[in-house]
Amino acid sequence: MENTPASALYGVVGYPAGHSLSPAMHNAAFRAFSMDAEYRVFEVAPHDLETFIQSLPSRGILGLNVTIPHKEKAAALLDYVSPEARRVGAVNTVKVHSGRREGFNTDGPGFLAHLRELGVELGAKTIAVLGAGGASRAICFYCAQSAPKEIAVYNRDSAKSHRLVEALNENFPGTTAFRAAETVEKLDLAEADILINATSLGMKEDDEMPVEPRYLHPGLFVYDLVYNPARTKLIELSLKKGCRASNGLGMLLHQGMLSFEIWTGRKPPRKEMETALLEAQEELWRSSKKHT
Ligand code: NAP
C-alpha cells in the first residue's frame, strides 16, 4: 500500500544534501505533536536554485532549511529577509506564508545557544575563525554582539574573509578588533582563546586538518561546526593537546529548534529532536563504516 503524502511539506535544500541529519530531527518533532507533516531532502544544483525557490508555494512546501552551498544565494531570491539574516547575508530558514517566501537565519542564534549551554563566554575573548562562507558569516555576526576583544578570520579565498571583516567593521564599530588573516599562521592561535572551524574540512575522511596540530594549545576552546563524523581529526587532536572541544551537533539541534518554531509557532520538542539526531548520527556513522 502506498503511503498517503503528508499535508504539510518541509525540507532541506542543498547540493549535495544526501546525508543530512535534519529529516530525522524534524520528523521526530512532527511525530511528537502528531502533526500531518513530513520533512524531506531536496538536492538542487546551484543553477536550479532560483526555479526551486520560486516553486515552493506550488509544491506545497511550507518550510525549508537551506544548506551548502545555497545560503548566500537564497538570501537574494526571497520576498522578505529578516534584518538579522540580511545583515549576515545568508539565509538558512525559509517560511512560506500565504505564498510569500520569508528568510531567516537561525545558525548564529543556534551557535550562541549551544555555547551558552557549554558555559563558554565570548566577552573580551580572542576568537579565531576558519572559513568565510554562510555559516562563518552568521557566527561572526552573532559573536560580535558579545563584544569579544578580537575576531580574526582566515579563508582559502581571501577576498571573502576581507569582505566579511569589512561588513563586521561597518556593523560593529568600536569595541572589537576585526581582521582578515592571510594565512592560518597569521591567526596567531597562540594568543587565541577560541578557535572555530566553519569550513567544510573534516566532513570527509581524507580531508586535511584545517590547522596544523602545533597551533593547538591547552588554553584553547575548539568548536568544529562539522558534526559528521562526531569526532573530526580536529576534535581528536584538540583533545589530545588538552583543549576543550565540541563538534557542531548542539548547534544543529538549536538551529533546528529555532527553525521549527519559526515554521509552526510551537515550542520545539527538544528531547525528541535531540534523541532523533543522536540516533541518526550513530546510524550514519555505522553505515559509513560498513562501506570502508
Ligand atoms: P559554505 O557557505 O559553502 O562555505 C564553505 C566554507 O568552507 C568556505 O569558507 C570555503 O572556503 C571552505 N572550504 C570548503 N572546502 C575547503 C577546502 N578544501 N579547504 C579550505 N576551505 C574549504 O558552507 P557553510 O554553510 O558556511 O558551511 C560550512 C561548514 O559548516 C560545513 O561543514 C557545514 O556542514 C557546517 N555547518 C554546520 C552547522 C551546524 O549546525 N553544526 C550549521 C551550518 C553549517 P572558500 O570560500 O575558499 O571556498
Short mmCIF file of C-alpha atoms and ligand atoms in Angstrom, two decimals:
data_model
loop_
_atom_site.label_atom_id
_atom_site.label_comp_id
_atom_site.label_asym_id
_atom_site.label_seq_id
_atom_site.Cartn_x
_atom_site.Cartn_y
_atom_site.Cartn_z
CA MET A 1 0.00 0.00 0.00
CA GLU A 2 1.31 3.44 -0.89
CA ASN A 3 1.77 5.99 1.93
CA THR A 4 -0.59 8.96 1.76
CA PRO A 5 1.54 12.09 1.32
CA ALA A 6 1.59 14.36 4.38
CA SER A 7 -0.49 17.50 4.04
CA ALA A 8 2.34 19.79 5.13
CA LEU A 9 5.72 19.52 3.48
CA TYR A 10 9.07 20.80 4.84
CA GLY A 11 12.65 20.04 3.89
CA VAL A 12 16.26 20.97 3.41
CA VAL A 13 17.74 22.14 0.12
CA GLY A 14 21.43 21.60 -0.55
CA TYR A 15 23.92 20.25 -3.07
CA PRO A 16 24.85 17.60 -2.25
CA ALA A 17 22.32 17.11 0.56
CA GLY A 18 22.23 13.32 0.86
CA HIS A 19 23.49 12.77 4.41
CA SER A 20 21.58 15.48 6.25
CA LEU A 21 20.51 14.64 9.82
CA SER A 22 17.75 17.27 9.70
CA PRO A 23 14.98 14.94 8.39
CA ALA A 24 15.35 12.66 11.43
CA MET A 25 15.26 15.64 13.82
CA HIS A 26 12.26 17.42 12.26
CA ASN A 27 10.20 14.32 11.53
CA ALA A 28 10.62 13.38 15.22
CA ALA A 29 9.30 16.84 16.16
CA PHE A 30 6.27 16.42 13.88
CA ARG A 31 5.56 12.99 15.38
CA ALA A 32 5.81 14.42 18.90
CA PHE A 33 2.93 16.79 18.05
CA SER A 34 1.08 14.20 15.88
CA MET A 35 1.34 16.68 13.00
CA ASP A 36 0.43 15.54 9.50
CA ALA A 37 3.74 16.83 8.15
CA GLU A 38 6.86 15.48 6.51
CA TYR A 39 10.45 16.79 6.17
CA ARG A 40 12.38 15.75 3.04
CA VAL A 41 15.74 16.29 1.39
CA PHE A 42 15.78 18.34 -1.84
CA GLU A 43 19.02 18.02 -3.76
CA VAL A 44 19.10 21.05 -6.05
CA ALA A 45 22.11 22.16 -8.11
CA PRO A 46 23.11 25.85 -7.89
CA HIS A 47 21.79 26.70 -11.39
CA ASP A 48 18.33 25.33 -10.42
CA LEU A 49 18.04 27.10 -7.05
CA GLU A 50 16.11 30.13 -8.30
CA THR A 51 13.46 27.98 -10.03
CA PHE A 52 13.21 25.77 -6.95
CA ILE A 53 12.73 28.72 -4.57
CA GLN A 54 10.09 30.20 -6.89
CA SER A 55 8.22 26.89 -6.93
CA LEU A 56 7.98 26.49 -3.12
CA PRO A 57 4.30 27.61 -2.86
CA SER A 58 3.18 25.49 -5.83
CA ARG A 59 4.98 22.43 -4.40
CA GLY A 60 3.14 22.90 -1.10
CA ILE A 61 6.40 23.40 0.81
CA LEU A 62 5.72 25.42 3.99
CA GLY A 63 9.22 25.49 5.43
CA LEU A 64 12.74 24.96 4.21
CA ASN A 65 16.25 24.78 5.59
CA VAL A 66 18.97 25.95 3.25
CA THR A 67 22.43 24.39 3.41
CA ILE A 68 25.74 24.20 1.50
CA PRO A 69 26.24 25.90 -0.93
CA HIS A 70 22.98 27.88 -1.19
CA LYS A 71 22.73 30.05 1.95
CA GLU A 72 24.10 33.26 0.46
CA LYS A 73 22.36 32.97 -2.91
CA ALA A 74 19.00 32.12 -1.29
CA ALA A 75 19.04 35.45 0.57
CA ALA A 76 18.68 37.25 -2.78
CA LEU A 77 15.76 35.12 -4.04
CA LEU A 78 13.11 35.67 -1.36
CA ASP A 79 10.17 38.08 -0.91
CA TYR A 80 11.32 39.07 2.56
CA VAL A 81 14.56 38.62 4.53
CA SER A 82 14.71 39.36 8.28
CA PRO A 83 17.00 42.28 9.21
CA GLU A 84 19.36 39.86 11.04
CA ALA A 85 19.66 37.49 8.05
CA ARG A 86 20.09 40.48 5.73
CA ARG A 87 22.97 41.77 7.86
CA VAL A 88 24.59 38.34 7.87
CA GLY A 89 23.94 37.95 4.13
CA ALA A 90 22.87 34.31 4.49
CA VAL A 91 19.54 32.53 4.96
CA ASN A 92 19.24 29.03 6.44
CA THR A 93 15.48 29.02 7.13
CA VAL A 94 12.61 29.86 4.78
CA LYS A 95 8.98 30.07 5.81
CA VAL A 96 6.28 30.08 3.12
CA HIS A 97 3.36 32.10 4.37
CA SER A 98 0.35 32.90 2.12
CA GLY A 99 2.59 32.30 -0.90
CA ARG A 100 5.23 34.72 0.43
CA ARG A 101 8.74 33.31 0.91
CA GLU A 102 10.36 34.71 4.07
CA GLY A 103 14.02 34.18 5.01
CA PHE A 104 15.67 33.94 8.44
CA ASN A 105 19.00 32.87 9.87
CA THR A 106 18.99 30.52 12.87
CA ASP A 107 22.66 29.41 12.54
CA GLY A 108 24.03 32.35 14.57
CA PRO A 109 21.48 32.13 17.41
CA GLY A 110 21.80 28.30 17.37
CA PHE A 111 25.57 28.55 17.76
CA LEU A 112 25.28 31.02 20.66
CA ALA A 113 22.65 28.87 22.39
CA HIS A 114 25.00 25.87 22.26
CA LEU A 115 27.96 27.91 23.55
CA ARG A 116 25.79 29.13 26.45
CA GLU A 117 24.99 25.51 27.33
CA LEU A 118 28.69 24.68 27.21
CA GLY A 119 29.39 27.62 29.54
CA VAL A 120 31.69 29.36 27.03
CA GLU A 121 31.79 33.16 27.38
CA LEU A 122 32.75 35.38 24.43
CA GLY A 123 33.08 38.81 26.04
CA ALA A 124 36.68 40.16 25.85
CA LYS A 125 37.87 36.90 24.26
CA THR A 126 40.19 36.48 21.26
CA ILE A 127 38.41 34.41 18.63
CA ALA A 128 39.92 32.82 15.50
CA VAL A 129 37.57 31.65 12.75
CA LEU A 130 38.40 29.36 9.82
CA GLY A 131 36.14 29.91 6.80
CA ALA A 132 34.14 32.83 5.45
CA GLY A 133 31.06 31.12 3.97
CA GLY A 134 27.45 31.38 5.14
CA ALA A 135 27.97 29.66 8.49
CA SER A 136 31.09 31.69 9.29
CA ARG A 137 29.28 34.95 8.49
CA ALA A 138 26.40 34.02 10.82
CA ILE A 139 28.76 33.03 13.62
CA CYS A 140 30.97 36.11 13.33
CA PHE A 141 27.98 38.49 13.37
CA TYR A 142 26.44 36.80 16.41
CA CYS A 143 29.79 36.52 18.27
CA ALA A 144 30.40 40.23 17.61
CA GLN A 145 27.28 41.06 19.64
CA SER A 146 29.09 39.81 22.77
CA ALA A 147 31.92 42.34 22.26
CA PRO A 148 34.92 39.98 22.11
CA LYS A 149 38.40 41.52 22.09
CA GLU A 150 39.19 40.26 18.57
CA ILE A 151 37.74 38.19 15.75
CA ALA A 152 40.35 37.08 13.19
CA VAL A 153 39.16 35.24 10.08
CA TYR A 154 41.18 33.05 7.73
CA ASN A 155 39.67 31.79 4.46
CA ARG A 156 41.23 29.99 1.48
CA ASP A 157 39.66 32.62 -0.78
CA SER A 158 40.93 35.75 0.98
CA ALA A 159 38.56 38.11 -0.89
CA LYS A 160 35.72 36.55 1.13
CA SER A 161 37.40 36.98 4.51
CA HIS A 162 38.17 40.62 3.65
CA ARG A 163 34.51 41.20 2.67
CA LEU A 164 33.36 39.64 5.94
CA VAL A 165 35.72 41.75 8.03
CA GLU A 166 34.59 44.89 6.19
CA ALA A 167 30.94 44.07 6.95
CA LEU A 168 31.78 43.39 10.62
CA ASN A 169 33.59 46.72 10.92
CA GLU A 170 30.61 48.54 9.40
CA ASN A 171 28.09 46.85 11.69
CA PHE A 172 30.06 46.79 14.95
CA PRO A 173 32.30 49.86 15.06
CA GLY A 174 34.32 50.27 18.27
CA THR A 175 34.95 47.58 20.85
CA THR A 176 36.08 44.54 18.83
CA ALA A 177 39.12 44.38 16.51
CA PHE A 178 38.23 42.50 13.32
CA ARG A 179 40.94 41.30 10.95
CA ALA A 180 41.41 39.03 7.96
CA ALA A 181 44.46 36.78 8.31
CA GLU A 182 46.26 35.97 5.06
CA THR A 183 47.48 32.59 6.37
CA VAL A 184 46.47 30.25 9.20
CA GLU A 185 49.74 31.17 10.91
CA LYS A 186 48.67 34.83 10.97
CA LEU A 187 45.60 33.93 13.03
CA ASP A 188 48.11 33.94 15.96
CA LEU A 189 46.46 30.97 17.62
CA ALA A 190 48.97 31.08 20.49
CA GLU A 191 47.12 34.24 21.63
CA ALA A 192 43.60 32.94 20.92
CA ASP A 193 41.02 31.71 23.45
CA ILE A 194 38.59 30.20 20.95
CA LEU A 195 39.10 28.51 17.56
CA ILE A 196 36.06 27.89 15.36
CA ASN A 197 36.19 25.69 12.27
CA ALA A 198 33.46 26.98 9.93
CA THR A 199 34.89 25.35 6.80
CA SER A 200 33.62 22.07 5.45
CA LEU A 201 37.04 20.48 6.07
CA GLY A 202 36.63 17.42 8.29
CA MET A 203 33.46 16.05 6.69
CA LYS A 204 35.41 13.62 4.52
CA GLU A 205 37.82 11.06 5.95
CA ASP A 206 40.69 12.13 3.69
CA ASP A 207 40.24 15.87 4.39
CA GLU A 208 43.38 17.61 5.59
CA MET A 209 43.39 19.22 9.07
CA PRO A 210 42.16 22.83 8.84
CA VAL A 211 45.04 23.90 11.14
CA GLU A 212 48.37 22.29 11.92
CA PRO A 213 48.39 20.49 15.32
CA ARG A 214 51.33 22.62 16.52
CA TYR A 215 48.95 25.62 16.78
CA LEU A 216 46.65 23.87 19.28
CA HIS A 217 47.31 24.62 22.98
CA PRO A 218 45.56 23.72 26.24
CA GLY A 219 44.11 27.23 26.74
CA LEU A 220 42.12 26.96 23.52
CA PHE A 221 38.43 26.09 23.25
CA VAL A 222 37.91 24.45 19.83
CA TYR A 223 34.48 24.39 18.20
CA ASP A 224 34.15 22.37 14.99
CA LEU A 225 30.89 23.07 13.14
CA VAL A 226 31.26 19.70 11.46
CA TYR A 227 29.26 17.02 13.34
CA ASN A 228 29.65 14.07 11.00
CA PRO A 229 31.93 12.36 11.93
CA ALA A 230 31.24 13.18 15.59
CA ARG A 231 34.99 13.25 16.25
CA THR A 232 36.73 15.00 13.41
CA LYS A 233 40.53 14.92 13.18
CA LEU A 234 40.49 18.49 14.53
CA ILE A 235 38.49 17.44 17.61
CA GLU A 236 40.64 14.34 18.20
CA LEU A 237 43.88 16.30 18.06
CA SER A 238 42.49 19.19 20.11
CA LEU A 239 41.50 16.82 22.91
CA LYS A 240 44.95 15.16 22.73
CA LYS A 241 46.57 18.59 23.06
CA GLY A 242 44.49 19.31 26.20
CA CYS A 243 41.99 21.72 24.63
CA ARG A 244 38.28 21.72 25.42
CA ALA A 245 36.48 20.86 22.20
CA SER A 246 32.99 20.40 20.80
CA ASN A 247 31.52 19.32 17.50
CA GLY A 248 28.59 21.14 15.88
CA LEU A 249 25.76 18.75 16.76
CA GLY A 250 24.46 21.04 19.52
CA MET A 251 24.40 23.94 17.07
CA LEU A 252 22.48 21.78 14.58
CA LEU A 253 19.95 20.95 17.30
CA HIS A 254 19.47 24.58 18.36
CA GLN A 255 19.25 26.00 14.82
CA GLY A 256 16.73 23.24 14.03
CA MET A 257 14.65 24.03 17.13
CA LEU A 258 14.57 27.71 16.14
CA SER A 259 13.56 26.85 12.54
CA PHE A 260 10.77 24.60 13.85
CA GLU A 261 9.45 27.45 16.00
CA ILE A 262 9.51 29.87 13.04
CA TRP A 263 7.57 27.41 10.85
CA THR A 264 4.99 26.18 13.35
CA GLY A 265 4.83 28.82 16.11
CA ARG A 266 5.20 25.94 18.61
CA LYS A 267 7.80 25.41 21.33
CA PRO A 268 10.08 22.73 19.83
CA PRO A 269 10.11 19.29 21.50
CA ARG A 270 13.81 19.28 22.38
CA LYS A 271 14.06 15.82 23.90
CA GLU A 272 12.58 14.08 20.86
CA MET A 273 14.62 16.16 18.42
CA GLU A 274 17.88 15.54 20.28
CA THR A 275 17.30 11.79 20.63
CA ALA A 276 16.47 11.50 16.91
CA LEU A 277 19.61 13.45 15.99
CA LEU A 278 21.89 11.27 18.10
CA GLU A 279 20.33 8.10 16.68
CA ALA A 280 20.65 9.36 13.09
CA GLN A 281 24.27 10.36 13.69
CA GLU A 282 25.06 6.91 15.10
CA GLU A 283 23.30 5.22 12.17
CA LEU A 284 25.18 7.33 9.63
CA TRP A 285 28.49 6.51 11.32
CA ARG A 286 27.70 2.79 11.32
CA SER A 287 26.71 2.78 7.64
CA SER A 288 29.83 4.74 6.67
CA LYS A 289 31.97 2.11 8.47
CA LYS A 290 30.20 -0.65 6.53
CA HIS A 291 31.34 0.96 3.28
CA THR A 292 35.00 1.42 4.26
P1 NAP B 1 29.70 27.46 2.51
O1 NAP B 1 28.98 28.75 2.56
O2 NAP B 1 29.68 26.64 1.28
O3 NAP B 1 31.23 27.75 2.94
C1 NAP B 1 32.19 26.72 2.93
C2 NAP B 1 33.46 27.21 3.60
O4 NAP B 1 34.38 26.11 3.67
C3 NAP B 1 34.16 28.33 2.83
O5 NAP B 1 34.83 29.17 3.74
C4 NAP B 1 35.14 27.55 1.97
O6 NAP B 1 36.27 28.28 1.56
C5 NAP B 1 35.59 26.49 2.97
N1 NAP B 1 36.15 25.32 2.32
C6 NAP B 1 35.48 24.38 1.58
N2 NAP B 1 36.34 23.44 1.14
C7 NAP B 1 37.58 23.80 1.59
C8 NAP B 1 38.87 23.24 1.47
N3 NAP B 1 39.09 22.13 0.77
N4 NAP B 1 39.91 23.87 2.08
C9 NAP B 1 39.71 25.01 2.79
N5 NAP B 1 38.49 25.58 2.95
C10 NAP B 1 37.44 24.99 2.36
O7 NAP B 1 29.17 26.47 3.66
P2 NAP B 1 28.64 26.83 5.13
O8 NAP B 1 27.18 26.81 5.13
O9 NAP B 1 29.35 28.05 5.60
O10 NAP B 1 29.13 25.54 5.96
C11 NAP B 1 30.47 25.39 6.38
C12 NAP B 1 30.58 24.18 7.31
O11 NAP B 1 29.80 24.39 8.49
C13 NAP B 1 30.05 22.87 6.70
O12 NAP B 1 30.84 21.80 7.17
C14 NAP B 1 28.65 22.74 7.28
O13 NAP B 1 28.18 21.41 7.35
C15 NAP B 1 28.89 23.30 8.68
N6 NAP B 1 27.66 23.84 9.28
C16 NAP B 1 27.26 23.27 10.46
C17 NAP B 1 26.14 23.76 11.09
C18 NAP B 1 25.70 23.15 12.38
O14 NAP B 1 24.57 23.36 12.77
N7 NAP B 1 26.59 22.47 13.07
C19 NAP B 1 25.41 24.81 10.53
C20 NAP B 1 25.87 25.37 9.33
C21 NAP B 1 26.99 24.87 8.71
P3 NAP B 1 36.26 29.09 0.13
O15 NAP B 1 35.40 30.31 0.37
O16 NAP B 1 37.69 29.42 -0.09
O17 NAP B 1 35.67 28.16 -0.88
#
